[in-house]
Amino acid sequence: GWFGNPVFLLALAAGLVAFVVQSGELGSEDTNHRLQTTHSWWTNEPPVFPNEYPDFGVRGRGGKVQAFFGLGQSLLMLPADIAGTYLERMPVFAEYYGNDPSVRNIVVSFTTNILLSVLTALLCFRFLKRLEFSEGQAAAGVLALLVATTHLHYTQILQENNYIFLLTLAGLSYQYEWLVSGSRRALFIGAAAFGLNLLTRVTTGMDLVAGGLFILLALVFEGQRGRTLWARCRAYLAVAVPVYLFFGFLDRLYQFYRFGSFFNTYMSLTAQESRLRDPSLPVSFPFTAPFHEGFLGALFAPAKSVFLFDPLLILGVLLIAVAWRRFSPPVKAYTLGAWLLLLIYAAFYARYFVWAGDFAWGDRYVSTAAELAALLAVPLLLRHRGQVGRLGWSAGVALTVIAAAIQ
């Protein structure tokens, strides 16, 4: 029966968690404006209302105010936006019209967040099983991700973080399946997942590179060298690179449609307009923060530290110190790739003037990478319980409970 199937139970748990934490609000001004972009695609409404310029828009081709967000999350919300709009117009909701949250926002929030949560749980379970964790260890890892990392916060508000996490995890999972099985179809799906991420946020190109590094490290740790290693790398690049180029072209095409150039970014355009309004701004704006402030702040600042908002990272560090030699080759490869990705994200956003995402919960620009680095902590604790000892086991359980309590 279904209730004896761990996959069904995990999907059910993920759906219930996402349902319970919803308020019907989108939870972020950024998401509200991404949804407005979605709405503008199939209605006569503009992507940015005139009174919201310049806070949430930048002038593009023909002087038209355009939203400066990527394409990905707006595409994700399109079906729910259409359904929610028509539901909102039904006579049964006539007396509710004008209230906050709107029927349209409720439909978008609930359906999109529940979908992302369920798909993430299923994909995470699949990936952990691929890494040869037992069903119990994999299930524990999924539940820890859902309720003991910042993933829970971004399930409550519809920022793009969980969508990015889902696509990155899909890229890693399917590309690793190619490594194990040789399936070109799996490699294509994994590359397409990374490519979709580029449409959501261009900086997820770092996730794409981390995926390639994961595959390379897995091959190296498995002992492949010389011509054999080069042959696998060529097979990987032959499938992945054309997919990445295709999605990169789509992103640049959308950029050209809005701003008349294939090569600029919304950040450069926003910086130009900001300097015109305020000539006192430095030429380097918006990258004006001292590097050490942003980089070390992402790691150790009391208000933003990834170790405080995702304590499972501390458990991960302890397990690396105690049981690294017993990690399997793919686990070693994933661990190195995930932690390197976290440091790269921290370094990339270190000089951004709001390097942590301003008033966001924790450092939202590195939260996805932090979740990826914390993903294996609980499964590894269960797998290496004998090596960490009673004290280590107690500390691991305590850190997991604390992480869940913080979220």
mmCIF file of N, CA, C and O in Angstrom, residues 43-92:
data_model
loop_
_atom_site.group_PDB
_atom_site.id
_atom_site.type_symbol
_atom_site.label_atom_id
_atom_site.label_comp_id
_atom_site.label_asym_id
_atom_site.label_seq_id
_atom_site.Cartn_x
_atom_site.Cartn_y
_atom_site.Cartn_z
ATOM 1 N N THR A 43 -1.702 39.464 -20.174
ATOM 2 C CA THR A 43 -2.727 40.495 -19.973
ATOM 3 C C THR A 43 -2.177 41.816 -20.519
ATOM 4 O O THR A 43 -1.050 41.882 -21.005
ATOM 5 N N ASN A 44 -2.955 42.849 -20.398
ATOM 6 C CA ASN A 44 -2.524 44.168 -20.869
ATOM 7 C C ASN A 44 -1.779 44.973 -19.804
ATOM 8 O O ASN A 44 -1.424 46.126 -20.034
ATOM 9 N N GLU A 45 -1.544 44.375 -18.641
ATOM 10 C CA GLU A 45 -0.857 45.096 -17.575
ATOM 11 C C GLU A 45 0.640 45.195 -17.870
ATOM 12 O O GLU A 45 1.216 44.295 -18.499
ATOM 13 N N PRO A 46 1.308 46.246 -17.398
ATOM 14 C CA PRO A 46 2.749 46.398 -17.632
ATOM 15 C C PRO A 46 3.543 45.501 -16.688
ATOM 16 O O PRO A 46 3.045 45.115 -15.627
ATOM 17 N N PRO A 47 4.796 45.178 -17.029
ATOM 18 C CA PRO A 47 5.624 44.383 -16.114
ATOM 19 C C PRO A 47 5.967 45.139 -14.834
ATOM 20 O O PRO A 47 6.194 44.530 -13.794
ATOM 21 N N VAL A 48 6.027 46.461 -14.929
ATOM 22 C CA VAL A 48 6.309 47.316 -13.762
ATOM 23 C C VAL A 48 5.374 48.518 -13.832
ATOM 24 O O VAL A 48 5.313 49.189 -14.871
ATOM 25 N N PHE A 49 4.642 48.775 -12.758
ATOM 26 C CA PHE A 49 3.768 49.944 -12.736
ATOM 27 C C PHE A 49 4.609 51.219 -12.630
ATOM 28 O O PHE A 49 5.676 51.230 -11.982
ATOM 29 N N PRO A 50 4.153 52.312 -13.263
ATOM 30 C CA PRO A 50 4.957 53.555 -13.292
ATOM 31 C C PRO A 50 5.379 54.053 -11.911
ATOM 32 O O PRO A 50 6.499 54.545 -11.743
ATOM 33 N N ASN A 51 4.501 53.902 -10.902
ATOM 34 C CA ASN A 51 4.839 54.418 -9.566
ATOM 35 C C ASN A 51 5.902 53.580 -8.857
ATOM 36 O O ASN A 51 6.408 53.975 -7.808
ATOM 37 N N GLU A 52 6.251 52.412 -9.426
ATOM 38 C CA GLU A 52 7.256 51.549 -8.803
ATOM 39 C C GLU A 52 8.642 51.730 -9.398
ATOM 40 O O GLU A 52 9.592 51.065 -8.985
ATOM 41 N N TYR A 53 8.750 52.597 -10.384
ATOM 42 C CA TYR A 53 10.057 52.929 -10.958
ATOM 43 C C TYR A 53 10.666 54.074 -10.145
ATOM 44 O O TYR A 53 9.962 55.009 -9.788
ATOM 45 N N PRO A 54 11.935 54.038 -9.756
ATOM 46 C CA PRO A 54 12.996 53.113 -10.194
ATOM 47 C C PRO A 54 13.288 51.977 -9.211
ATOM 48 O O PRO A 54 14.252 51.251 -9.398
ATOM 49 N N ASP A 55 12.468 51.831 -8.155
ATOM 50 C CA ASP A 55 12.788 50.829 -7.136
ATOM 51 C C ASP A 55 12.747 49.408 -7.683
ATOM 52 O O ASP A 55 13.535 48.555 -7.266
ATOM 53 N N PHE A 56 11.825 49.129 -8.611
ATOM 54 C CA PHE A 56 11.676 47.761 -9.101
ATOM 55 C C PHE A 56 11.664 47.689 -10.621
ATOM 56 O O PHE A 56 11.047 46.802 -11.196
ATOM 57 N N GLY A 57 12.340 48.621 -11.260
ATOM 58 C CA GLY A 57 12.381 48.582 -12.708
ATOM 59 C C GLY A 57 13.523 49.410 -13.251
ATOM 60 O O GLY A 57 14.138 50.210 -12.540
ATOM 61 N N VAL A 58 13.787 49.223 -14.524
ATOM 62 C CA VAL A 58 14.843 49.973 -15.199
ATOM 63 C C VAL A 58 14.359 50.222 -16.631
ATOM 64 O O VAL A 58 13.643 49.396 -17.208
ATOM 65 N N ARG A 59 14.716 51.363 -17.187
ATOM 66 C CA ARG A 59 14.255 51.693 -18.527
ATOM 67 C C ARG A 59 14.981 50.842 -19.569
ATOM 68 O O ARG A 59 16.205 50.735 -19.569
ATOM 69 N N GLY A 60 14.181 50.254 -20.471
ATOM 70 C CA GLY A 60 14.729 49.404 -21.508
ATOM 71 C C GLY A 60 14.517 49.989 -22.874
ATOM 72 O O GLY A 60 14.566 51.208 -23.063
ATOM 73 N N ARG A 61 14.262 49.133 -23.853
ATOM 74 C CA ARG A 61 14.088 49.576 -25.243
ATOM 75 C C ARG A 61 12.905 50.524 -25.358
ATOM 76 O O ARG A 61 11.841 50.281 -24.806
ATOM 77 N N GLY A 62 13.111 51.599 -26.086
ATOM 78 C CA GLY A 62 12.053 52.569 -26.293
ATOM 79 C C GLY A 62 11.645 53.317 -25.043
ATOM 80 O O GLY A 62 10.573 53.927 -25.011
ATOM 81 N N GLY A 63 12.474 53.268 -24.005
ATOM 82 C CA GLY A 63 12.157 53.961 -22.766
ATOM 83 C C GLY A 63 11.139 53.261 -21.899
ATOM 84 O O GLY A 63 10.746 53.788 -20.848
ATOM 85 N N LYS A 64 10.705 52.054 -22.292
ATOM 86 C CA LYS A 64 9.711 51.315 -21.513
ATOM 87 C C LYS A 64 10.353 50.763 -20.248
ATOM 88 O O LYS A 64 11.453 50.221 -20.279
ATOM 89 N N VAL A 65 9.640 50.899 -19.140
ATOM 90 C CA VAL A 65 10.155 50.390 -17.873
ATOM 91 C C VAL A 65 9.997 48.873 -17.843
ATOM 92 O O VAL A 65 8.894 48.351 -18.047
ATOM 93 N N GLN A 66 11.099 48.190 -17.600
ATOM 94 C CA GLN A 66 11.118 46.737 -17.570
ATOM 95 C C GLN A 66 11.535 46.242 -16.188
ATOM 96 O O GLN A 66 12.308 46.895 -15.492
ATOM 97 N N ALA A 67 11.001 45.077 -15.811
ATOM 98 C CA ALA A 67 11.474 44.420 -14.589
ATOM 99 C C ALA A 67 12.892 43.935 -14.818
ATOM 100 O O ALA A 67 13.255 43.538 -15.926
ATOM 101 N N PHE A 68 13.711 43.973 -13.768
ATOM 102 C CA PHE A 68 15.099 43.574 -13.967
ATOM 103 C C PHE A 68 15.399 42.168 -13.472
ATOM 104 O O PHE A 68 16.548 41.784 -13.351
ATOM 105 N N PHE A 69 14.361 41.379 -13.177
ATOM 106 C CA PHE A 69 14.575 40.015 -12.709
ATOM 107 C C PHE A 69 14.720 39.057 -13.888
ATOM 108 O O PHE A 69 14.329 39.360 -15.014
ATOM 109 N N GLY A 70 15.252 37.869 -13.598
ATOM 110 C CA GLY A 70 15.390 36.843 -14.619
ATOM 111 C C GLY A 70 14.054 36.259 -15.025
ATOM 112 O O GLY A 70 13.002 36.531 -14.442
ATOM 113 N N LEU A 71 14.114 35.408 -16.006
ATOM 114 C CA LEU A 71 12.920 34.835 -16.621
ATOM 115 C C LEU A 71 12.346 33.645 -15.863
ATOM 116 O O LEU A 71 11.136 33.394 -15.885
ATOM 117 N N GLY A 72 13.201 32.913 -15.128
ATOM 118 C CA GLY A 72 12.850 31.581 -14.635
ATOM 119 C C GLY A 72 11.664 31.514 -13.709
ATOM 120 O O GLY A 72 10.710 30.754 -13.937
ATOM 121 N N GLN A 73 11.668 32.280 -12.597
ATOM 122 C CA GLN A 73 10.577 32.156 -11.640
ATOM 123 C C GLN A 73 9.263 32.665 -12.211
ATOM 124 O O GLN A 73 8.191 32.147 -11.880
ATOM 125 N N SER A 74 9.329 33.666 -13.079
ATOM 126 C CA SER A 74 8.098 34.155 -13.720
ATOM 127 C C SER A 74 7.476 33.063 -14.578
ATOM 128 O O SER A 74 6.248 32.903 -14.613
ATOM 129 N N LEU A 75 8.302 32.286 -15.276
ATOM 130 C CA LEU A 75 7.787 31.144 -16.042
ATOM 131 C C LEU A 75 7.169 30.098 -15.130
ATOM 132 O O LEU A 75 6.112 29.536 -15.427
ATOM 133 N N LEU A 76 7.838 29.830 -14.025
ATOM 134 C CA LEU A 76 7.350 28.837 -13.075
ATOM 135 C C LEU A 76 5.946 29.181 -12.578
ATOM 136 O O LEU A 76 5.098 28.300 -12.426
ATOM 137 N N MET A 77 5.678 30.461 -12.335
ATOM 138 C CA MET A 77 4.404 30.876 -11.757
ATOM 139 C C MET A 77 3.295 31.088 -12.784
ATOM 140 O O MET A 77 2.148 31.362 -12.415
ATOM 141 N N LEU A 78 3.607 30.958 -14.070
ATOM 142 C CA LEU A 78 2.635 31.267 -15.110
ATOM 143 C C LEU A 78 1.354 30.422 -15.027
ATOM 144 O O LEU A 78 0.251 30.976 -15.045
ATOM 145 N N PRO A 79 1.421 29.078 -14.946
ATOM 146 C CA PRO A 79 0.174 28.305 -14.873
ATOM 147 C C PRO A 79 -0.680 28.680 -13.668
ATOM 148 O O PRO A 79 -1.907 28.822 -13.776
ATOM 149 N N ALA A 80 -0.042 28.837 -12.503
ATOM 150 C CA ALA A 80 -0.798 29.181 -11.294
ATOM 151 C C ALA A 80 -1.377 30.587 -11.394
ATOM 152 O O ALA A 80 -2.478 30.855 -10.882
ATOM 153 N N ASP A 81 -0.666 31.498 -12.049
ATOM 154 C CA ASP A 81 -1.173 32.860 -12.213
ATOM 155 C C ASP A 81 -2.430 32.864 -13.078
ATOM 156 O O ASP A 81 -3.411 33.556 -12.764
ATOM 157 N N ILE A 82 -2.419 32.107 -14.157
ATOM 158 C CA ILE A 82 -3.600 32.033 -15.032
ATOM 159 C C ILE A 82 -4.780 31.425 -14.276
ATOM 160 O O ILE A 82 -5.891 31.961 -14.283
ATOM 161 N N ALA A 83 -4.521 30.295 -13.585
ATOM 162 C CA ALA A 83 -5.597 29.643 -12.831
ATOM 163 C C ALA A 83 -6.116 30.550 -11.722
ATOM 164 O O ALA A 83 -7.342 30.685 -11.523
ATOM 165 N N GLY A 84 -5.206 31.187 -10.983
ATOM 166 C CA GLY A 84 -5.620 32.049 -9.881
ATOM 167 C C GLY A 84 -6.404 33.261 -10.348
ATOM 168 O O GLY A 84 -7.345 33.707 -9.685
ATOM 169 N N THR A 85 -6.032 33.813 -11.501
ATOM 170 C CA THR A 85 -6.745 34.980 -12.030
ATOM 171 C C THR A 85 -8.184 34.636 -12.375
ATOM 172 O O THR A 85 -9.117 35.387 -12.050
ATOM 173 N N TYR A 86 -8.382 33.493 -13.020
ATOM 174 C CA TYR A 86 -9.743 33.111 -13.390
ATOM 175 C C TYR A 86 -10.566 32.703 -12.173
ATOM 176 O O TYR A 86 -11.776 32.976 -12.098
ATOM 177 N N LEU A 87 -9.918 32.051 -11.203
ATOM 178 C CA LEU A 87 -10.641 31.718 -9.971
ATOM 179 C C LEU A 87 -11.072 32.988 -9.231
ATOM 180 O O LEU A 87 -12.180 33.062 -8.683
ATOM 181 N N GLU A 88 -10.222 33.987 -9.236
ATOM 182 C CA GLU A 88 -10.506 35.239 -8.543
ATOM 183 C C GLU A 88 -11.733 35.937 -9.115
ATOM 184 O O GLU A 88 -12.446 36.657 -8.400
ATOM 185 N N ARG A 89 -12.001 35.712 -10.400
ATOM 186 C CA ARG A 89 -13.132 36.360 -11.068
ATOM 187 C C ARG A 89 -14.443 35.604 -10.909
ATOM 188 O O ARG A 89 -15.488 36.077 -11.359
ATOM 189 N N MET A 90 -14.402 34.441 -10.277
ATOM 190 C CA MET A 90 -15.625 33.655 -10.100
ATOM 191 C C MET A 90 -16.572 34.335 -9.109
ATOM 192 O O MET A 90 -16.123 34.981 -8.147
ATOM 193 N N PRO A 91 -17.878 34.210 -9.329
ATOM 194 C CA PRO A 91 -18.858 34.880 -8.457
ATOM 195 C C PRO A 91 -18.696 34.524 -6.980
ATOM 196 O O PRO A 91 -18.960 35.347 -6.105
ATOM 197 N N VAL A 92 -18.247 33.297 -6.697
ATOM 198 C CA VAL A 92 -18.140 32.871 -5.306
ATOM 199 C C VAL A 92 -17.140 33.723 -4.517
ATOM 200 O O VAL A 92 -17.232 33.838 -3.293
#
